[in-house]
Short mmCIF file of C-alpha atoms and ligand atoms in Angstrom, two decimals:
data_model
loop_
_atom_site.label_atom_id
_atom_site.label_comp_id
_atom_site.label_asym_id
_atom_site.label_seq_id
_atom_site.Cartn_x
_atom_site.Cartn_y
_atom_site.Cartn_z
CA MET O 1365 -31.39 -1.07 17.07
CA SER O 1366 -33.65 1.28 16.50
CA ALA O 1367 -35.48 1.10 13.06
CA ASP O 1368 -33.83 4.30 12.41
CA THR O 1369 -30.95 3.28 13.24
CA VAL O 1370 -28.93 3.60 9.83
CA PHE O 1371 -26.27 0.90 9.82
CA LYS O 1372 -23.61 0.59 8.00
CA PRO O 1373 -21.85 -2.27 7.86
CA GLY O 1374 -17.83 -1.98 7.53
CA LEU O 1375 -19.12 2.10 6.65
CA GLU O 1376 -19.91 1.94 2.81
CA GLY O 1377 -20.52 4.78 1.28
CA VAL O 1378 -20.43 6.38 4.68
CA VAL O 1379 -18.87 9.75 3.66
CA VAL O 1380 -16.35 11.21 6.95
CA ALA O 1381 -15.29 14.26 5.65
CA PRO O 1382 -14.15 15.87 1.86
CA THR O 1383 -10.85 15.82 0.95
CA ALA O 1384 -8.53 17.32 -1.83
CA LEU O 1385 -6.21 14.14 -1.95
CA SER O 1386 -7.70 11.93 -4.81
CA HIS O 1387 -11.51 11.27 -6.06
CA VAL O 1388 -12.86 8.18 -6.79
CA ASP O 1389 -15.04 7.04 -9.41
CA GLY O 1390 -16.21 3.60 -9.06
CA GLN O 1391 -18.78 3.12 -11.61
CA ALA O 1392 -16.27 4.64 -14.33
CA GLY O 1393 -13.43 3.70 -13.34
CA GLU O 1394 -11.49 7.07 -12.56
CA LEU O 1395 -9.02 7.39 -10.24
CA VAL O 1396 -8.07 11.52 -9.85
CA ILE O 1397 -4.92 12.07 -7.78
CA ARG O 1398 -4.49 16.05 -7.40
CA GLY O 1399 -6.34 17.00 -10.56
CA TYR O 1400 -4.42 13.83 -12.51
CA ALA O 1401 -5.77 11.11 -14.02
CA VAL O 1402 -3.30 8.28 -12.60
CA GLU O 1403 -3.22 7.18 -15.74
CA THR O 1404 -1.26 9.97 -16.10
CA LEU O 1405 0.58 10.53 -13.30
CA ALA O 1406 2.27 7.31 -12.52
CA THR O 1407 3.90 7.57 -16.03
CA ARG O 1408 5.13 10.20 -15.41
CA ALA O 1409 6.18 12.21 -12.14
CA SER O 1410 8.75 10.82 -10.48
CA TYR O 1411 8.00 9.79 -6.90
CA GLU O 1412 9.41 13.22 -5.07
CA GLU O 1413 7.38 15.32 -7.80
CA ALA O 1414 4.05 13.47 -7.37
CA SER O 1415 4.54 13.69 -3.10
CA TYR O 1416 5.45 17.54 -3.36
CA LEU O 1417 2.32 17.83 -5.12
CA LEU O 1418 -0.29 15.51 -2.76
CA TRP O 1419 1.95 18.32 0.06
CA HIS O 1420 1.69 21.56 -2.13
CA ASP O 1421 -1.08 20.75 -4.80
CA HIS O 1422 1.04 22.19 -7.65
CA LEU O 1423 3.35 20.00 -9.17
CA PRO O 1424 7.10 20.99 -8.34
CA ASN O 1425 9.13 23.46 -10.36
CA ALA O 1426 12.40 22.17 -11.35
CA GLN O 1427 14.60 24.31 -8.27
CA GLN O 1428 11.51 23.35 -6.10
CA LEU O 1429 11.74 19.42 -7.56
CA GLU O 1430 15.33 19.72 -6.35
CA GLN O 1431 15.17 21.20 -3.04
CA HIS O 1432 12.82 18.39 -2.01
CA HIS O 1433 14.73 15.37 -3.46
CA ALA O 1434 17.63 17.19 -1.66
CA ALA O 1435 15.63 17.36 1.40
CA LEU O 1436 13.70 13.85 1.46
CA ALA O 1437 17.70 12.66 0.55
CA SER O 1438 19.24 14.14 3.27
CA MET O 1439 16.32 11.72 5.90
CA ARG O 1440 17.27 8.78 4.56
CA ALA O 1441 20.42 7.62 6.88
CA LEU O 1442 18.73 4.92 10.05
CA PRO O 1443 18.65 6.49 13.42
CA GLU O 1444 20.98 3.78 15.34
CA PRO O 1445 18.04 3.06 17.95
CA THR O 1446 15.97 1.78 14.92
CA LEU O 1447 19.04 -0.21 13.19
CA GLN O 1448 19.22 -1.86 16.46
CA LEU O 1449 15.83 -2.26 16.39
CA LEU O 1450 15.63 -4.23 13.24
CA ARG O 1451 18.57 -6.65 14.19
CA SER O 1452 17.11 -7.51 17.20
CA ALA O 1453 13.95 -8.52 15.30
CA VAL O 1454 15.83 -10.93 12.86
CA ARG O 1455 17.33 -12.47 15.25
CA GLN O 1456 12.91 -13.70 15.54
CA ARG O 1457 12.53 -14.04 12.33
CA VAL O 1458 10.37 -11.37 12.17
CA ALA O 1459 8.36 -10.80 8.92
CA PRO O 1460 9.35 -8.10 6.80
CA MET O 1461 5.42 -5.72 7.77
CA ASP O 1462 5.97 -6.04 11.55
CA ALA O 1463 9.71 -5.00 11.22
CA LEU O 1464 8.24 -2.34 9.22
CA ARG O 1465 5.16 -1.54 11.85
CA MET O 1466 7.91 -2.07 14.90
CA ALA O 1467 10.81 -0.02 13.21
CA ALA O 1468 7.88 2.88 11.90
CA GLY O 1469 7.26 3.76 15.78
CA THR O 1470 11.75 4.67 15.71
CA LEU O 1471 11.06 7.21 12.34
CA ASN O 1472 11.18 10.42 14.50
CA LEU O 1473 14.77 9.93 16.89
CA ARG O 1474 17.26 11.96 15.25
CA ALA O 1475 20.02 10.01 13.06
CA PRO O 1476 24.22 11.53 13.54
CA HIS O 1477 24.38 15.05 12.08
CA GLU O 1478 20.88 15.24 11.10
CA ALA O 1479 20.21 18.46 10.28
CA HIS O 1480 16.81 20.07 12.37
CA THR O 1481 13.77 21.70 11.40
CA SER O 1482 10.56 21.86 12.02
CA ASP O 1483 8.29 18.71 13.96
CA ALA O 1484 6.06 17.93 11.27
CA GLN O 1485 7.84 19.01 8.69
CA ARG O 1486 10.20 16.65 9.39
CA ASP O 1487 8.49 14.00 10.73
CA ALA O 1488 6.48 14.17 7.46
CA LEU O 1489 9.87 13.85 5.51
CA ALA O 1490 11.59 11.27 7.76
CA VAL O 1491 8.76 9.03 6.57
CA VAL O 1492 8.93 9.39 3.58
CA ALA O 1493 12.44 9.61 3.12
CA ARG O 1494 13.02 6.20 5.08
CA PHE O 1495 10.98 3.69 4.91
CA PRO O 1496 12.60 2.22 2.33
CA THR O 1497 16.23 2.45 3.98
CA LEU O 1498 13.21 0.40 6.46
CA VAL O 1499 12.42 -2.24 3.53
CA ALA O 1500 15.73 -2.38 1.89
CA ALA O 1501 18.44 -2.57 5.43
CA TYR O 1502 15.76 -5.12 6.61
CA TRP O 1503 14.93 -7.84 4.00
CA ARG O 1504 19.32 -7.61 4.07
CA MET O 1505 19.68 -8.42 7.28
CA LEU O 1506 17.53 -11.07 7.01
CA TYR O 1507 20.07 -12.29 4.09
CA ASP O 1508 22.76 -12.36 6.15
CA GLU O 1509 23.64 -8.76 3.49
CA PRO O 1510 25.78 -6.06 4.64
CA VAL O 1511 23.09 -2.81 4.90
CA ILE O 1512 23.48 -0.07 1.76
CA ALA O 1513 23.71 3.61 2.79
CA PRO O 1514 21.56 4.96 1.09
CA ARG O 1515 22.49 7.14 -1.72
CA HIS O 1516 22.67 11.15 -2.00
CA GLU O 1517 22.61 11.28 -5.73
CA LEU O 1518 19.82 9.31 -6.44
CA GLY O 1519 16.12 9.44 -7.03
CA HIS O 1520 13.49 7.82 -4.56
CA ALA O 1521 12.54 4.87 -6.71
CA ALA O 1522 15.96 4.02 -7.80
CA ASN O 1523 18.30 4.21 -4.73
CA TYR O 1524 15.36 1.94 -3.12
CA LEU O 1525 16.45 -0.35 -5.62
CA TYR O 1526 20.15 0.23 -5.42
CA MET O 1527 19.95 -0.95 -1.65
CA LEU O 1528 18.41 -3.94 -1.83
CA ASP O 1529 20.48 -5.54 -3.61
CA GLY O 1530 23.50 -2.95 -4.17
CA ASP O 1531 23.20 -2.46 -8.17
CA GLU O 1532 22.39 0.81 -9.32
CA PRO O 1533 19.41 0.04 -11.83
CA SER O 1534 18.74 0.52 -15.22
CA ALA O 1535 16.51 3.53 -16.63
CA ALA O 1536 13.79 0.38 -16.84
CA ARG O 1537 13.75 -0.65 -14.13
CA GLU O 1538 13.53 2.59 -12.22
CA ARG O 1539 11.07 3.70 -14.28
CA ALA O 1540 8.94 0.44 -13.65
CA LEU O 1541 9.19 0.88 -9.92
CA GLU O 1542 8.78 4.76 -10.19
CA THR O 1543 5.05 3.50 -11.82
CA TYR O 1544 4.53 2.04 -9.95
CA LEU O 1545 4.95 3.74 -6.27
CA VAL O 1546 3.37 6.91 -7.58
CA ALA O 1547 0.10 4.56 -8.92
CA LEU O 1548 -0.30 4.01 -5.47
CA ILE O 1549 0.90 6.63 -3.76
CA ASP O 1550 -3.03 7.90 -2.72
CA HIS O 1551 -6.61 6.31 -3.01
CA ALA O 1552 -9.01 9.03 -1.36
CA PHE O 1553 -9.93 7.16 2.03
CA ASN O 1554 -8.79 3.56 2.29
CA ALA O 1555 -8.42 1.34 5.06
CA SER O 1556 -5.20 1.89 5.74
CA THR O 1557 -5.68 6.22 5.19
CA PHE O 1558 -8.52 5.81 7.06
CA THR O 1559 -7.62 4.75 10.11
CA ALA O 1560 -4.08 7.23 9.73
CA ARG O 1561 -6.32 9.99 10.01
CA THR O 1562 -8.53 8.34 12.69
CA ILE O 1563 -5.10 7.92 14.50
CA ILE O 1564 -4.51 11.95 13.97
CA SER O 1565 -7.10 13.00 14.33
CA THR O 1566 -7.36 12.15 18.38
CA GLY O 1567 -4.58 14.96 18.31
CA SER O 1568 -2.32 12.29 18.04
CA ASP O 1569 1.28 12.24 15.93
CA LEU O 1570 2.31 11.77 12.56
CA ILE O 1571 4.45 8.43 12.62
CA SER O 1572 1.73 7.21 15.47
CA ALA O 1573 -0.65 7.29 12.95
CA VAL O 1574 1.70 5.59 10.52
CA CYS O 1575 2.53 2.59 12.66
CA GLY O 1576 -0.79 1.82 13.18
CA ALA O 1577 -2.00 2.17 8.84
CA VAL O 1578 0.87 0.36 8.24
CA GLY O 1579 -0.92 -2.22 10.58
CA ALA O 1580 -4.42 -1.98 8.62
CA LEU O 1581 -2.36 -1.93 5.09
CA LYS O 1582 -1.37 -5.71 5.94
CA GLY O 1583 -3.91 -7.49 5.89
CA HIS O 1584 -4.43 -9.72 2.94
CA LEU O 1585 -8.03 -7.96 2.45
CA HIS O 1586 -5.60 -4.66 1.63
CA GLY O 1587 -2.10 -4.39 0.96
CA GLY O 1588 -1.40 -8.35 1.66
CA ALA O 1589 -2.79 -9.38 -1.97
CA PRO O 1590 0.53 -9.27 -4.19
CA GLY O 1591 1.64 -11.46 -3.09
CA PRO O 1592 -1.35 -14.68 -3.02
CA ALA O 1593 -2.26 -12.42 -6.22
CA LEU O 1594 1.59 -14.17 -8.17
CA GLN O 1595 1.20 -16.95 -6.86
CA LEU O 1596 -2.69 -17.48 -8.24
CA VAL O 1597 -0.49 -16.95 -11.21
CA LEU O 1598 2.31 -19.26 -10.55
CA ASP O 1599 0.51 -22.09 -9.39
CA ILE O 1600 -1.51 -22.43 -12.20
CA ARG O 1601 1.08 -22.32 -14.64
CA SER O 1602 -0.94 -22.22 -18.40
CA PRO O 1603 -3.25 -21.43 -19.65
CA LYS O 1604 -4.62 -24.72 -19.75
CA ASN O 1605 -5.24 -25.29 -16.46
CA ALA O 1606 -6.73 -21.47 -15.01
CA GLU O 1607 -10.61 -22.17 -15.92
CA PRO O 1608 -10.02 -25.63 -13.99
CA TYR O 1609 -7.63 -23.96 -11.30
CA ILE O 1610 -9.95 -21.18 -10.51
CA ARG O 1611 -13.57 -23.62 -11.06
CA ALA O 1612 -12.12 -25.24 -7.38
CA ALA O 1613 -11.59 -22.53 -5.93
CA LEU O 1614 -14.44 -20.19 -5.41
CA ALA O 1615 -16.46 -24.11 -4.98
CA GLN O 1616 -14.59 -24.55 -2.35
CA GLY O 1617 -15.61 -20.73 -1.37
CA LYS O 1618 -11.99 -18.75 -1.60
CA ARG O 1619 -11.49 -15.50 -2.74
CA LEU O 1620 -9.13 -14.75 -5.72
CA MET O 1621 -6.79 -13.00 -3.88
CA GLY O 1622 -6.28 -9.74 -6.80
CA PHE O 1623 -9.85 -9.13 -7.64
CA GLY O 1624 -12.39 -6.77 -6.06
CA HIS O 1625 -13.14 -3.89 -4.92
CA ARG O 1626 -15.00 -2.66 -2.33
CA ASP O 1627 -15.17 0.75 -4.92
CA TYR O 1628 -14.62 -0.02 -7.87
CA LYS O 1629 -17.14 -1.37 -10.01
CA VAL O 1630 -15.31 -1.96 -13.24
CA ARG O 1631 -11.34 -2.60 -13.64
CA ASP O 1632 -9.35 -0.70 -11.35
CA PRO O 1633 -7.85 2.35 -13.84
CA ARG O 1634 -4.66 1.68 -11.89
CA THR O 1635 -4.41 -1.99 -13.42
CA TYR O 1636 -4.62 -0.60 -16.78
CA VAL O 1637 -1.03 1.27 -16.18
CA LEU O 1638 0.57 -1.54 -13.82
CA SER O 1639 -0.10 -4.08 -16.89
CA VAL O 1640 1.16 -1.60 -19.33
CA ALA O 1641 4.12 -1.75 -17.30
CA ALA O 1642 4.77 -4.65 -16.74
CA ARG O 1643 3.93 -5.29 -20.24
CA GLN O 1644 7.51 -3.37 -20.66
CA VAL O 1645 8.96 -4.61 -17.46
CA TYR O 1646 8.85 -8.69 -19.08
CA GLU O 1647 9.04 -7.69 -22.77
CA MET O 1648 12.15 -5.76 -22.08
CA GLU O 1649 13.73 -9.80 -20.34
CA GLY O 1650 12.38 -10.86 -23.83
CA ASN O 1651 10.48 -13.47 -22.05
CA LEU O 1652 6.21 -12.52 -22.15
CA ALA O 1653 5.39 -15.64 -21.37
CA MET O 1654 4.54 -14.95 -17.56
CA TYR O 1655 2.23 -11.47 -18.86
CA ASP O 1656 0.23 -14.09 -21.21
CA LEU O 1657 -0.61 -16.13 -18.41
CA ALA O 1658 -1.34 -13.65 -16.71
CA GLN O 1659 -3.62 -11.69 -18.48
CA HIS O 1660 -5.37 -15.18 -19.62
CA VAL O 1661 -6.18 -16.08 -15.61
CA GLU O 1662 -7.85 -12.21 -15.61
CA GLN O 1663 -9.83 -12.50 -18.28
CA VAL O 1664 -10.86 -16.39 -17.33
CA ALA O 1665 -11.33 -15.17 -13.52
CA VAL O 1666 -13.69 -11.88 -14.76
CA ARG O 1667 -15.87 -14.41 -16.23
CA LEU O 1668 -15.90 -17.40 -13.66
CA LEU O 1669 -16.85 -14.44 -10.92
CA GLU O 1670 -19.28 -13.85 -12.79
CA GLU O 1671 -20.69 -17.17 -12.72
CA HIS O 1672 -19.46 -17.45 -9.19
CA LYS O 1673 -21.45 -13.89 -7.93
CA PRO O 1674 -24.07 -12.12 -10.82
CA GLY O 1675 -24.09 -8.81 -11.08
CA ARG O 1676 -21.23 -8.39 -8.32
CA ASN O 1677 -18.97 -7.05 -11.12
CA LEU O 1678 -15.87 -7.66 -9.44
CA HIS O 1679 -12.97 -7.37 -11.01
CA ALA O 1680 -8.63 -7.25 -11.29
CA ASN O 1681 -7.70 -4.90 -8.49
CA VAL O 1682 -4.03 -3.32 -8.67
CA GLU O 1683 -2.80 -6.88 -7.00
CA PHE O 1684 -3.68 -8.25 -9.42
CA TYR O 1685 -0.52 -6.64 -11.50
CA ALA O 1686 1.41 -4.74 -8.89
CA GLY O 1687 2.55 -8.56 -7.90
CA LEU O 1688 3.64 -9.25 -11.67
CA LEU O 1689 4.83 -6.22 -11.97
CA LEU O 1690 6.97 -6.50 -9.05
CA HIS O 1691 7.82 -9.28 -9.87
CA GLY O 1692 9.97 -8.26 -12.98
CA VAL O 1693 11.19 -5.16 -11.45
CA GLY O 1694 13.34 -8.42 -9.37
CA LEU O 1695 11.95 -7.96 -6.24
CA PRO O 1696 10.66 -11.07 -3.96
CA ALA O 1697 6.93 -11.97 -2.44
CA GLU O 1698 7.69 -10.73 0.37
CA LEU O 1699 9.19 -7.18 -0.54
CA PHE O 1700 5.57 -6.65 -2.17
CA THR O 1701 3.43 -5.03 0.53
CA PRO O 1702 6.34 -3.51 2.68
CA THR O 1703 7.08 -1.99 -0.85
CA PHE O 1704 2.87 -0.73 -1.28
CA ALA O 1705 4.24 0.77 2.69
CA VAL O 1706 6.83 2.75 0.56
CA ALA O 1707 3.80 3.61 -1.70
CA ARG O 1708 1.67 4.99 0.52
CA THR O 1709 3.42 6.78 2.98
CA ALA O 1710 3.09 10.55 0.81
CA GLY O 1711 -0.49 10.05 0.73
CA TRP O 1712 -0.57 9.64 4.58
CA VAL O 1713 1.90 11.95 5.25
CA ALA O 1714 -0.56 15.09 3.43
CA HIS O 1715 -4.35 12.46 4.33
CA CYS O 1716 -2.47 13.25 8.13
CA GLN O 1717 -2.20 16.81 7.61
CA GLU O 1718 -4.97 17.05 5.45
CA GLN O 1719 -7.37 15.87 8.81
CA GLN O 1720 -4.97 18.06 10.90
CA ARG O 1721 -6.34 20.92 9.18
CA ALA O 1722 -9.91 20.85 9.78
CA ASN O 1723 -10.16 18.46 12.41
CA ARG O 1724 -13.05 16.06 14.01
CA LEU O 1725 -12.84 13.78 15.66
CA MET O 1726 -13.48 10.10 14.22
CA GLN O 1727 -16.05 8.18 16.17
CA PRO O 1728 -18.40 6.76 14.70
CA GLY O 1729 -21.80 5.09 15.78
CA SER O 1730 -22.73 1.79 16.75
CA ALA O 1731 -25.50 -0.50 16.90
CA TYR O 1732 -25.85 -2.23 20.32
CA VAL O 1733 -27.87 -5.51 19.57
CA GLY O 1734 -26.71 -6.93 23.34
CA GLU O 1735 -28.75 -7.28 26.16
CA PHE O 1736 -29.89 -4.95 28.60
CA GLY O 1737 -31.57 -4.97 31.96
CA ARG O 1738 -28.87 -8.05 33.67
CA VAL O 1739 -29.71 -9.00 36.88
CA TRP O 1740 -26.13 -9.07 38.88
CA VAL O 1741 -25.18 -12.28 40.47
CA GLU O 1742 -22.59 -13.21 42.84
CA LEU O 1743 -20.31 -15.72 42.30
CA ASP O 1744 -20.33 -18.36 44.13
CA GLU O 1745 -24.44 -18.13 43.40
CA ARG O 1746 -23.18 -17.99 39.32
CA SER O 1747 -24.22 -21.94 37.46
CA LEU O 1748 -22.19 -21.91 33.90
N1 ACO E 2584 -13.23 -14.03 -5.35
C1 ACO E 2584 -14.14 -14.18 -5.09
N2 ACO E 2584 -15.78 -14.08 -4.41
C2 ACO E 2584 -15.67 -11.94 -4.10
C3 ACO E 2584 -14.09 -12.17 -4.40
C4 ACO E 2584 -12.81 -12.26 -5.12
N3 ACO E 2584 -11.63 -11.84 -5.03
N4 ACO E 2584 -14.07 -10.98 -3.65
C5 ACO E 2584 -15.80 -10.78 -3.62
N5 ACO E 2584 -15.93 -11.85 -3.81
C6 ACO E 2584 -17.46 -11.71 -3.92
C7 ACO E 2584 -17.56 -11.53 -2.26
O1 ACO E 2584 -17.40 -13.74 -0.98
C8 ACO E 2584 -19.05 -11.14 -2.13
O2 ACO E 2584 -19.30 -12.86 -1.99
P1 ACO E 2584 -21.61 -12.55 -0.67
O3 ACO E 2584 -21.96 -11.10 -0.60
O4 ACO E 2584 -22.45 -13.78 -1.44
O5 ACO E 2584 -20.24 -13.29 0.31
C9 ACO E 2584 -19.53 -10.23 -2.97
O6 ACO E 2584 -18.52 -10.81 -3.88
C10 ACO E 2584 -18.79 -8.93 -2.92
O7 ACO E 2584 -18.35 -8.99 -1.49
P2 ACO E 2584 -17.83 -8.25 -1.01
O8 ACO E 2584 -17.03 -8.91 0.31
O9 ACO E 2584 -19.50 -7.75 0.09
O10 ACO E 2584 -16.31 -6.95 -1.09
P3 ACO E 2584 -15.78 -5.65 -0.68
O11 ACO E 2584 -16.13 -4.21 -0.42
O12 ACO E 2584 -16.52 -6.26 1.10
O13 ACO E 2584 -14.59 -6.76 -0.57
C11 ACO E 2584 -12.42 -6.74 -1.65
C12 ACO E 2584 -13.41 -6.09 -2.19
C13 ACO E 2584 -11.86 -7.03 0.50
C14 ACO E 2584 -11.04 -5.97 -2.25
C15 ACO E 2584 -12.92 -8.09 -1.50
O14 ACO E 2584 -13.11 -8.54 -3.08
C16 ACO E 2584 -11.89 -9.41 -1.84
O15 ACO E 2584 -11.58 -9.71 -0.62
N6 ACO E 2584 -10.35 -9.55 -2.67
C17 ACO E 2584 -10.16 -10.09 -2.80
C18 ACO E 2584 -8.55 -9.43 -1.47
C19 ACO E 2584 -7.47 -8.98 -2.25
O16 ACO E 2584 -8.04 -8.87 -3.43
N7 ACO E 2584 -7.51 -7.66 -1.76
C20 ACO E 2584 -6.87 -6.47 -2.53
C21 ACO E 2584 -7.65 -5.08 -2.85
S1 ACO E 2584 -6.83 -3.48 -3.22
C22 ACO E 2584 -6.62 -2.57 -1.92
O17 ACO E 2584 -6.87 -2.62 -1.04
C23 ACO E 2584 -5.12 -2.32 -2.45
#
């Protein structure tokens, strides 16, 4: 490595492209999506409104919203080859995120009687419209339950919940999930979005980019954290156990899932949005014990992380309350990361479209630290 090589492990702080989609200020704890603070958007917008905003740079009027809803709803049904693939995956007991990654690759196939639109527009709609159907259908197949067909008149969030358990959700349950989906719809150049942009930058297609993004999201340092984050709270069980449990985990060199963030050095603003929504859900159930325990765990964890890694400013990230909220909405932990994927689809699509409009092949440099000038040795002359 030459002395003047700029080496940024993990590309930390490296800016590779401008974006008009979302802005993260990690010092101030701000997330802005197309000009709106996440606190405003996540508590007011439906997923259809937020996805329209991302794709068109303005909120839809009533007619545009109706058209956008109709376009998405008309694409929800899965093509038969996708269903066949899910049935094969069930026989192998493939984990939901792996089944989602496999099936995502078939999303550009046409469902019976599907309207013909231009390919780019159609693929974008298919990705967003069909991810919830994929997750719900696979989940029901895994438990030997009949797959529930989507209902056109239901909104994106309500229809997802309906396809999972067959019950039309209450307005409060729908709003709670909608808040989650909108809060997670986009977050600048996070790892999965960057993966999608890298793939599309090669001239590849949207479906390939989304498959790669699902793979990146799955990792526990990114979208795989909410299940383990909820498990942390469940394992602690009672406020009195929080400090000894967390001390022991940190002493063993474990990372606390749901804490720390590459960008945020203060509390993640989505943590606030999701904690308020989670409180409402648990209040509705008439039992705040789990919510109160989670709050206590957060306070203890932040204090002990500061002791353990002074000056690193490790706070609760979005995943800590995401797990709690989704649990309150009634989703099993195995569906937390697939539901994160459902939320992020519109962001991935918007980033791919933005990348295509001003494309530059993503290809970072590397710092070679291997040897030079090795002399070739014939096979029969080589020792170990
Ligand atoms: N628990 C314990 N220690 C931690 C944690 C944590 N949750 N997070 C960071 N640290 C420590 C690291 O070990 C590191 O210490 P070191 O420099 O002495 O080795 C220091 O704090 C700084 O952390 P980095 O690894 O440099 O932070 P980075 O920006 O690379 O990672 C990440 C951020 C991956 C989110 C990290 O905080 C983490 O692993 N958190 C737990 C997993 C998690 O919650 N992931 C979800 C993230 S949100 C999202 O992707 C939607």
